[in-house]
Amino acid sequence: MANAKGLALVEYDEDGVAKAFRADVLEGLAQEPKAIPARWLYDDAGSELFEAITRLPEYYPTRAETAILRERCADLRRLIAPGRAVVEFGSGSSVKTPLLLECIEPAAYVPLDISGDFLRAAAADLAEKFPGLPVHPVEADFMQPVRLPEAVGTLPKLGFFPGSTIGNMVARTAVDLLRSMRQTLGGDALLLIGMDLVKDVAVLVAAYDDAQGVTAEFNLNLARRINRELGGTIPLDKLRHVACWNDTYGRIEMHLESLDDIEFEISGRRFALARGETIHTENSHKFDRRSQYTLLLAGGWTPVERWLDENGQFSLILAEATRPRNAP
Ligand code: AVJ
């Protein structure tokens, strides 16, 4: 398929999405321990709840990363020459993306997202804020290498992947993504990536189990979505949101825990959860400097500079595509 601009597009029609959702849920609940891929948390309601999460007092990552972008503009300008095409993985945050684009004098902006609706809305918003800046949205699954629009073909690229979204992935998936990014962006690319840091467990758990219960709503929305879209009969009042620190893997895990022995149906199939059993719904990996460097290097990116916010809670890293060379 090609769109009006002649870009190669993979079609993500509603039918395909519904089928993939059903397949992931049925498969995930048939396995032990039960788990559902986190991407299904982000339907319209889930995305709005996540927006609300970013404003919670306990949820520091968004504020901390935004502060780094504000405070480090001079550093970013020094290290990122004007004239790069900024390629954002995800359709962009209304606050962080303008901060970056204002700072570095880019030649173009290319948001990549699998969800065309969010993508077009965010791209239109940005184009309005930056009248002189060419904006080329691309609807694509960026977990695979993406062919970028011809209009930015010859420009050097800066990948932008804020929010510690990389932390949602287990190591091998994160490395696959970093390698795909390198292929998408080319051998002379830079990557600006946000990564959350290991810290006091109480602070971490509070960020994912807030006092107002917004994160609980966000998590439970997945079960609600299953009931609505897949003909599910999950008793929502028998599930509770749990956020816990997994010290082995260095991550916060979100689960839906059953308060009782329950049985329910989804798309005509029967499932049971014992009291205390959980459905694992999201991982959010936290890093230290060495684990960050190992991950980036494994994905083909050499760290150039690393900034923390003033409280040392969150990090933003600039990396360059690793040049092929002999190494001992
Ligand atoms: C969007 C993946 C970065 O892991 O902090 C926030 C998602 N989940 N609260 C994160 C999330 C629950 C968030 N990311």
XYZ file of N, CA, C and O in Angstrom, residues 16-30 37 40 230 267 269:
80
model
N -7.693 -6.368 11.666
C -6.394 -6.958 11.986
C -6.037 -6.729 13.442
O -5.543 -7.624 14.122
N -6.327 -5.516 13.930
C -6.040 -5.187 15.331
C -6.889 -6.055 16.250
O -6.391 -6.629 17.215
N -8.175 -6.171 15.934
C -9.077 -6.981 16.774
C -8.602 -8.428 16.823
O -8.612 -9.059 17.881
N -8.176 -8.933 15.684
C -7.707 -10.331 15.635
C -6.439 -10.505 16.447
O -6.277 -11.492 17.172
N -5.531 -9.552 16.313
C -4.267 -9.645 17.050
C -4.519 -9.542 18.554
O -3.893 -10.252 19.341
N -5.442 -8.666 18.949
C -5.800 -8.519 20.365
C -6.345 -9.840 20.893
O -5.883 -10.356 21.919
N -7.299 -10.418 20.182
C -7.894 -11.695 20.614
C -6.819 -12.771 20.731
O -6.741 -13.477 21.744
N -5.988 -12.879 19.711
C -4.957 -13.924 19.709
C -4.006 -13.750 20.897
O -3.681 -14.718 21.591
N -3.574 -12.499 21.143
C -2.645 -12.246 22.249
C -3.288 -12.547 23.604
O -2.636 -13.097 24.504
N -4.557 -12.187 23.758
C -5.234 -12.403 25.044
C -5.459 -13.901 25.268
O -5.161 -14.434 26.345
N -5.964 -14.591 24.249
C -6.257 -16.023 24.418
C -4.966 -16.804 24.682
O -4.915 -17.679 25.546
N -3.934 -16.447 23.954
C -2.658 -17.138 24.133
C -2.048 -16.803 25.502
O -1.552 -17.687 26.212
N -2.126 -15.523 25.853
C -1.504 -15.077 27.111
C -2.171 -15.652 28.342
O -1.522 -15.887 29.362
N -3.484 -15.873 28.271
C -4.204 -16.418 29.426
C -4.139 -17.938 29.465
O -4.448 -18.552 30.485
N -3.711 -18.548 28.343
C -3.557 -20.006 28.332
C -2.189 -20.399 28.883
O -1.955 -21.547 29.213
N 0.488 -8.912 26.499
C 1.425 -7.855 26.072
C 0.923 -6.464 26.453
O -0.245 -6.127 26.258
N -1.497 -3.600 24.686
C -2.962 -3.572 24.661
C -3.548 -2.695 25.761
O -4.751 -2.461 25.817
N -13.907 -8.298 23.318
C -13.759 -9.728 23.032
C -14.873 -10.550 23.677
O -14.740 -11.761 23.838
N -14.427 -14.751 24.325
C -14.634 -15.297 22.977
C -14.992 -16.783 23.036
O -14.463 -17.586 22.265
N -14.181 -19.014 25.143
C -13.260 -19.909 25.864
C -13.309 -19.643 27.357
O -13.434 -18.508 27.786
